[in-house]
Amino acid sequence: MSQPAMNRRSLAATVHGLASPVRLVALALAATALAHAPALWGGFLYDDLRDIVANPAAQATTFLERLPHTVRPLLKASYALQDAVHGVNAAAFHAVNIGLHLGAVVLVFLLVRRGVELAGLEDRANRIAILATLLWSLHPALTDTVSYVSGRSSGLSGLLVLAALVAATGRKARPWLAFLCAALAPLARETALVAPLLLLVFQATVGRGQPGSLRRAAPVWAGALVAAAVLAAMASHRDLVSFSLTTRGPLDALRANVFALPEALRLWLMPWEISILPRQPVIHGWDDPPTLIRSAALAFVTAAAIALRKRWPVVALAVLWTLMAMLPTNSVIWRVDPLALRPLYLAGIGLALLAALALARLPLVLGLAVAAALGTMSWDRATLYQDEVALFADATVKSPNEARTHLMYGLTLANTGQVAEARRVLEQALRLDPFLSEATNALRLLDAAAPVYSDPP
C-alpha cells in the first residue's frame, strides 16, 4: 500500500475515533457542565425557602412524619436525604441538580441515536444525536430546571422518564428497569405520567419496525399505572387536582393553553427573551380569530406529523414528541401560569431534534457554533441565578408591562433591605394592575416598617 493511501486511512481512523459515541457523550457532558457551572455559586431563591429550607417534608427529621401529607414524595425524599447528609448547603443542592441534568444528557444522546438508527439513518446517527443533545442540554430554557433548586422536580422526573424509555427501546430491552423508572418518575413530578405516551410516539414513528413493541411497552405502561394509583391514593394530590378543576374548568384551561403552547415554542426559538417569569399571553374567546387560527395551526401540525410518520419518521418523532411532552401542562388542567419554562425540559428534546436534523446537512462547525451560542446564554442565565435581585430585575426588563414581574422584583428588593427602590417598583406594579392585592399588602408592610428599614441618605 502506498504511503498516501496509508495516510488517508490513518486520518479516517482518527476522525472515526473522535466521532465515537463515548467521545461524543464526553464532549456533551463537558460542555453542559461548563455552561451550568455558575449555578454552583447560587443560593436558595424565593420558592426554595418555602419548598426546601422551611419545609418539614424536605427535612430529614420530619420527612417520614410529613410524607402522608405532602406531594411529590420522591422529590421531597431527595431533599430530605441531602439534608441528612450535609444539611442546608445550597452548593450541594445545586450540584445534585447539575448531576441529574448530566445524567439526562447521556440518556438523550442514547435515545436520539437509537431512534435515528431505527429510522434507517445509521450513517448520520452520531452527528444528529450529538447535535440534538448539545442544542437541548445547552439551551437557556433549561436553566429554570437546572439552576433553580426548586426546578429539581422537572430534572429528576425527566431523568427517570428518559431512563424508562432508553430501557424500553434499547437493542436489549430491560423491562424491570423500565418499570421501576416509569413508576418512580411521577412521584417526583406528576406530569411524568406522560412517559407511556412518549414511548407510544417513539414506537409509532421511528420504532415501527422494532420487534416486540408491545412487550417493550408493557413495563412502562404498568409503571405509570402503579404511579397513578399511588398519586390517586394521596389526599394532597387529589386536593391539587380538585383545586385546579374548580378554579378553571377544562375548556377554559384548554383555551388558555391554545395561546400558552405556541408562546412556549416561540421562547425556545428566541432564547434571548427567556426570563424567570415569562410574559403570559393574552387569552381570547373561543370564537375569536386569534384562538381559531392557533387551534387550526396546532391541529394542522399534529395531523401533518401523523401523516408523514412513514415518510419522515424522525421529523414526525420530533414534532409529536414536543406536543405530547407539553400535554400534561398545556391541555385541560389549569395552571396559575399557563406559560412556564419547566415543561420545556422534556419537550425541548423534540425541538432540539428538529433543529439537529436541519443542521446535520450543513457543515458541523455551524451546528457547534449554534450550540456554543446557546451555552453562552445558559452561562449568563446561570450567573443571574446567583443574585435574586438581578434575576427579577432581568424579568422586568424583558416584560416591562407585566405587573407580576414588578411585584416579585419589589418583594425581592424589600427582602434585601432596599426599601425605597422596593416601594418604587411595587407602586409601578400597582399602576400596571390596580387590583394586585399582593403589591398593596407589601406596600402597607413597608410603610409600617419604615422607621426600622430605611435606605441610607
mmCIF file of C-alpha atoms in Angstrom, residues 174-377:
data_model
loop_
_atom_site.group_PDB
_atom_site.id
_atom_site.type_symbol
_atom_site.label_atom_id
_atom_site.label_comp_id
_atom_site.label_asym_id
_atom_site.label_seq_id
_atom_site.Cartn_x
_atom_site.Cartn_y
_atom_site.Cartn_z
ATOM 1 C CA ARG A 174 -34.592 -4.057 30.249
ATOM 2 C CA PRO A 175 -38.204 -4.446 31.424
ATOM 3 C CA TRP A 176 -37.626 -4.202 35.170
ATOM 4 C CA LEU A 177 -35.593 -1.027 34.829
ATOM 5 C CA ALA A 178 -38.223 0.445 32.516
ATOM 6 C CA PHE A 179 -40.979 -0.433 35.007
ATOM 7 C CA LEU A 180 -39.106 0.970 38.016
ATOM 8 C CA CYS A 181 -38.205 4.261 36.361
ATOM 9 C CA ALA A 182 -41.709 4.743 34.941
ATOM 10 C CA ALA A 183 -43.193 4.097 38.398
ATOM 11 C CA LEU A 184 -40.831 6.464 40.223
ATOM 12 C CA ALA A 185 -40.851 9.383 37.785
ATOM 13 C CA PRO A 186 -44.387 10.653 38.590
ATOM 14 C CA LEU A 187 -43.539 10.586 42.307
ATOM 15 C CA ALA A 188 -41.069 13.363 41.554
ATOM 16 C CA ARG A 189 -43.428 15.274 39.260
ATOM 17 C CA GLU A 190 -46.860 14.034 38.303
ATOM 18 C CA THR A 191 -46.526 15.211 34.695
ATOM 19 C CA ALA A 192 -44.137 12.267 34.174
ATOM 20 C CA LEU A 193 -47.246 10.110 33.740
ATOM 21 C CA VAL A 194 -46.785 11.066 30.093
ATOM 22 C CA ALA A 195 -43.923 8.541 29.757
ATOM 23 C CA PRO A 196 -46.018 5.769 28.120
ATOM 24 C CA LEU A 197 -47.385 8.265 25.597
ATOM 25 C CA LEU A 198 -43.872 9.410 24.694
ATOM 26 C CA LEU A 199 -42.933 5.764 24.180
ATOM 27 C CA LEU A 200 -46.012 5.348 22.003
ATOM 28 C CA VAL A 201 -44.853 8.285 19.857
ATOM 29 C CA PHE A 202 -41.390 6.727 19.564
ATOM 30 C CA GLN A 203 -42.778 3.341 18.554
ATOM 31 C CA ALA A 204 -45.315 4.783 16.108
ATOM 32 C CA THR A 205 -42.649 6.755 14.231
ATOM 33 C CA VAL A 206 -39.054 5.555 14.245
ATOM 34 C CA GLY A 207 -39.727 2.315 16.120
ATOM 35 C CA ARG A 208 -42.371 0.854 13.824
ATOM 36 C CA GLY A 209 -40.084 -1.955 12.720
ATOM 37 C CA GLN A 210 -38.651 -2.763 16.136
ATOM 38 C CA PRO A 211 -39.625 -6.305 17.184
ATOM 39 C CA GLY A 212 -41.575 -6.884 20.377
ATOM 40 C CA SER A 213 -43.072 -3.405 20.652
ATOM 41 C CA LEU A 214 -45.896 -4.474 22.956
ATOM 42 C CA ARG A 215 -43.529 -6.447 25.165
ATOM 43 C CA ARG A 216 -41.213 -3.441 25.411
ATOM 44 C CA ALA A 217 -44.038 -1.004 26.149
ATOM 45 C CA ALA A 218 -45.845 -3.078 28.787
ATOM 46 C CA PRO A 219 -43.436 -2.347 31.701
ATOM 47 C CA VAL A 220 -43.602 1.420 31.073
ATOM 48 C CA TRP A 221 -47.395 1.397 30.996
ATOM 49 C CA ALA A 222 -47.509 -0.788 34.110
ATOM 50 C CA GLY A 223 -45.118 1.503 35.977
ATOM 51 C CA ALA A 224 -47.144 4.586 35.072
ATOM 52 C CA LEU A 225 -50.367 2.898 36.194
ATOM 53 C CA VAL A 226 -48.816 1.974 39.540
ATOM 54 C CA ALA A 227 -47.637 5.559 39.998
ATOM 55 C CA ALA A 228 -51.075 6.908 39.073
ATOM 56 C CA ALA A 229 -52.669 4.652 41.686
ATOM 57 C CA VAL A 230 -50.220 5.860 44.348
ATOM 58 C CA LEU A 231 -50.858 9.519 43.494
ATOM 59 C CA ALA A 232 -54.628 8.966 43.492
ATOM 60 C CA ALA A 233 -54.382 7.468 46.971
ATOM 61 C CA MET A 234 -52.606 10.565 48.327
ATOM 62 C CA ALA A 235 -55.060 13.192 49.573
ATOM 63 C CA SER A 236 -52.666 16.042 48.809
ATOM 64 C CA HIS A 237 -52.573 15.158 45.109
ATOM 65 C CA ARG A 238 -56.345 14.779 44.951
ATOM 66 C CA ASP A 239 -56.687 18.227 46.506
ATOM 67 C CA LEU A 240 -54.370 19.734 43.889
ATOM 68 C CA VAL A 241 -56.411 18.312 41.019
ATOM 69 C CA SER A 242 -59.667 19.376 42.666
ATOM 70 C CA PHE A 243 -58.346 22.913 43.202
ATOM 71 C CA SER A 244 -57.310 23.185 39.578
ATOM 72 C CA LEU A 245 -60.640 21.915 38.232
ATOM 73 C CA THR A 246 -62.681 24.220 40.455
ATOM 74 C CA THR A 247 -60.517 27.257 39.683
ATOM 75 C CA ARG A 248 -60.917 26.902 35.922
ATOM 76 C CA GLY A 249 -62.872 24.290 34.022
ATOM 77 C CA PRO A 250 -61.139 22.032 31.481
ATOM 78 C CA LEU A 251 -62.419 24.029 28.488
ATOM 79 C CA ASP A 252 -61.211 27.321 29.948
ATOM 80 C CA ALA A 253 -57.838 25.758 30.688
ATOM 81 C CA LEU A 254 -57.632 24.390 27.152
ATOM 82 C CA ARG A 255 -58.417 27.815 25.694
ATOM 83 C CA ALA A 256 -55.630 29.402 27.727
ATOM 84 C CA ASN A 257 -53.192 26.707 26.648
ATOM 85 C CA VAL A 258 -54.010 27.234 22.975
ATOM 86 C CA PHE A 259 -52.118 30.502 23.486
ATOM 87 C CA ALA A 260 -49.548 29.317 26.032
ATOM 88 C CA LEU A 261 -48.236 26.425 23.933
ATOM 89 C CA PRO A 262 -47.254 28.459 20.840
ATOM 90 C CA GLU A 263 -45.725 31.081 23.108
ATOM 91 C CA ALA A 264 -43.579 28.448 24.806
ATOM 92 C CA LEU A 265 -42.371 27.240 21.413
ATOM 93 C CA ARG A 266 -41.618 30.833 20.418
ATOM 94 C CA LEU A 267 -39.487 31.306 23.537
ATOM 95 C CA TRP A 268 -37.463 28.223 22.591
ATOM 96 C CA LEU A 269 -36.769 29.777 19.194
ATOM 97 C CA MET A 270 -35.991 33.200 20.736
ATOM 98 C CA PRO A 271 -33.951 32.265 23.821
ATOM 99 C CA TRP A 272 -32.740 35.819 24.421
ATOM 100 C CA GLU A 273 -36.274 36.661 25.615
ATOM 101 C CA ILE A 274 -36.315 33.973 28.320
ATOM 102 C CA SER A 275 -36.772 35.139 31.901
ATOM 103 C CA ILE A 276 -37.717 33.553 35.203
ATOM 104 C CA LEU A 277 -41.236 34.963 34.785
ATOM 105 C CA PRO A 278 -42.187 34.704 31.108
ATOM 106 C CA ARG A 279 -44.765 37.170 29.848
ATOM 107 C CA GLN A 280 -48.159 35.468 29.963
ATOM 108 C CA PRO A 281 -50.125 35.522 26.710
ATOM 109 C CA VAL A 282 -53.375 37.429 26.213
ATOM 110 C CA ILE A 283 -56.222 34.909 26.067
ATOM 111 C CA HIS A 284 -59.135 35.391 23.684
ATOM 112 C CA GLY A 285 -62.560 33.786 23.417
ATOM 113 C CA TRP A 286 -63.148 30.522 21.603
ATOM 114 C CA ASP A 287 -64.753 32.205 18.598
ATOM 115 C CA ASP A 288 -62.187 34.995 18.282
ATOM 116 C CA PRO A 289 -59.840 34.847 15.250
ATOM 117 C CA PRO A 290 -56.596 34.519 17.316
ATOM 118 C CA THR A 291 -57.995 31.431 19.044
ATOM 119 C CA LEU A 292 -59.291 29.891 15.821
ATOM 120 C CA ILE A 293 -56.011 30.495 13.994
ATOM 121 C CA ARG A 294 -53.883 28.948 16.742
ATOM 122 C CA SER A 295 -56.225 25.990 17.184
ATOM 123 C CA ALA A 296 -56.179 25.318 13.454
ATOM 124 C CA ALA A 297 -52.390 25.611 13.306
ATOM 125 C CA LEU A 298 -51.889 23.154 16.169
ATOM 126 C CA ALA A 299 -54.343 20.705 14.602
ATOM 127 C CA PHE A 300 -52.644 21.002 11.205
ATOM 128 C CA VAL A 301 -49.142 20.435 12.603
ATOM 129 C CA THR A 302 -50.332 17.403 14.557
ATOM 130 C CA ALA A 303 -52.154 15.906 11.585
ATOM 131 C CA ALA A 304 -49.203 16.554 9.251
ATOM 132 C CA ALA A 305 -46.763 14.859 11.617
ATOM 133 C CA ILE A 306 -49.000 11.806 11.892
ATOM 134 C CA ALA A 307 -49.451 11.641 8.121
ATOM 135 C CA LEU A 308 -45.698 11.899 7.480
ATOM 136 C CA ARG A 309 -44.596 9.401 10.128
ATOM 137 C CA LYS A 310 -43.767 6.749 7.485
ATOM 138 C CA ARG A 311 -42.011 9.032 5.018
ATOM 139 C CA TRP A 312 -40.138 11.208 7.512
ATOM 140 C CA PRO A 313 -40.255 9.256 10.789
ATOM 141 C CA VAL A 314 -37.602 11.286 12.635
ATOM 142 C CA VAL A 315 -39.351 14.565 11.815
ATOM 143 C CA ALA A 316 -42.658 13.069 12.957
ATOM 144 C CA LEU A 317 -40.997 11.886 16.168
ATOM 145 C CA ALA A 318 -39.608 15.361 16.877
ATOM 146 C CA VAL A 319 -42.942 17.130 16.319
ATOM 147 C CA LEU A 320 -45.177 14.626 18.087
ATOM 148 C CA TRP A 321 -42.721 14.265 20.997
ATOM 149 C CA THR A 322 -42.813 18.042 21.549
ATOM 150 C CA LEU A 323 -46.602 18.204 21.538
ATOM 151 C CA MET A 324 -47.012 15.091 23.684
ATOM 152 C CA ALA A 325 -44.471 16.263 26.274
ATOM 153 C CA MET A 326 -46.409 19.518 26.668
ATOM 154 C CA LEU A 327 -49.746 17.717 27.016
ATOM 155 C CA PRO A 328 -49.787 17.313 30.846
ATOM 156 C CA THR A 329 -49.167 21.005 31.493
ATOM 157 C CA ASN A 330 -50.794 22.620 28.472
ATOM 158 C CA SER A 331 -54.112 20.910 27.911
ATOM 159 C CA VAL A 332 -57.160 20.693 30.218
ATOM 160 C CA ILE A 333 -55.557 21.165 33.644
ATOM 161 C CA TRP A 334 -55.423 24.780 34.783
ATOM 162 C CA ARG A 335 -52.125 26.270 35.965
ATOM 163 C CA VAL A 336 -51.732 29.674 37.597
ATOM 164 C CA ASP A 337 -49.100 30.430 34.949
ATOM 165 C CA PRO A 338 -50.091 28.659 31.701
ATOM 166 C CA LEU A 339 -46.757 29.693 30.191
ATOM 167 C CA ALA A 340 -43.790 28.280 32.101
ATOM 168 C CA LEU A 341 -40.288 27.101 31.259
ATOM 169 C CA ARG A 342 -40.048 23.791 33.084
ATOM 170 C CA PRO A 343 -42.369 21.858 30.730
ATOM 171 C CA LEU A 344 -39.782 22.590 28.034
ATOM 172 C CA TYR A 345 -37.291 20.317 29.796
ATOM 173 C CA LEU A 346 -38.725 17.212 28.122
ATOM 174 C CA ALA A 347 -40.487 18.951 25.238
ATOM 175 C CA GLY A 348 -37.255 20.654 24.232
ATOM 176 C CA ILE A 349 -35.780 17.315 23.167
ATOM 177 C CA GLY A 350 -38.156 17.238 20.217
ATOM 178 C CA LEU A 351 -37.397 20.834 19.301
ATOM 179 C CA ALA A 352 -33.655 20.198 19.533
ATOM 180 C CA LEU A 353 -34.032 17.134 17.320
ATOM 181 C CA LEU A 354 -35.817 19.204 14.664
ATOM 182 C CA ALA A 355 -33.007 21.749 14.712
ATOM 183 C CA ALA A 356 -30.381 18.999 14.594
ATOM 184 C CA LEU A 357 -31.994 17.457 11.519
ATOM 185 C CA ALA A 358 -31.679 20.795 9.719
ATOM 186 C CA LEU A 359 -28.139 21.491 10.904
ATOM 187 C CA ALA A 360 -26.909 17.967 10.165
ATOM 188 C CA ARG A 361 -26.963 18.752 6.442
ATOM 189 C CA LEU A 362 -24.672 21.762 6.946
ATOM 190 C CA PRO A 363 -21.009 21.885 7.966
ATOM 191 C CA LEU A 364 -20.641 20.586 11.514
ATOM 192 C CA VAL A 365 -18.956 23.791 12.633
ATOM 193 C CA LEU A 366 -22.239 25.705 12.120
ATOM 194 C CA GLY A 367 -24.141 23.383 14.431
ATOM 195 C CA LEU A 368 -21.409 23.590 17.047
ATOM 196 C CA ALA A 369 -21.442 27.391 16.760
ATOM 197 C CA VAL A 370 -25.187 27.463 17.476
ATOM 198 C CA ALA A 371 -24.654 25.144 20.457
ATOM 199 C CA ALA A 372 -21.841 27.380 21.743
ATOM 200 C CA ALA A 373 -24.090 30.444 21.483
ATOM 201 C CA LEU A 374 -26.801 28.672 23.477
ATOM 202 C CA GLY A 375 -24.221 27.576 26.042
ATOM 203 C CA THR A 376 -23.064 31.174 26.465
ATOM 204 C CA MET A 377 -26.645 32.280 27.112
#
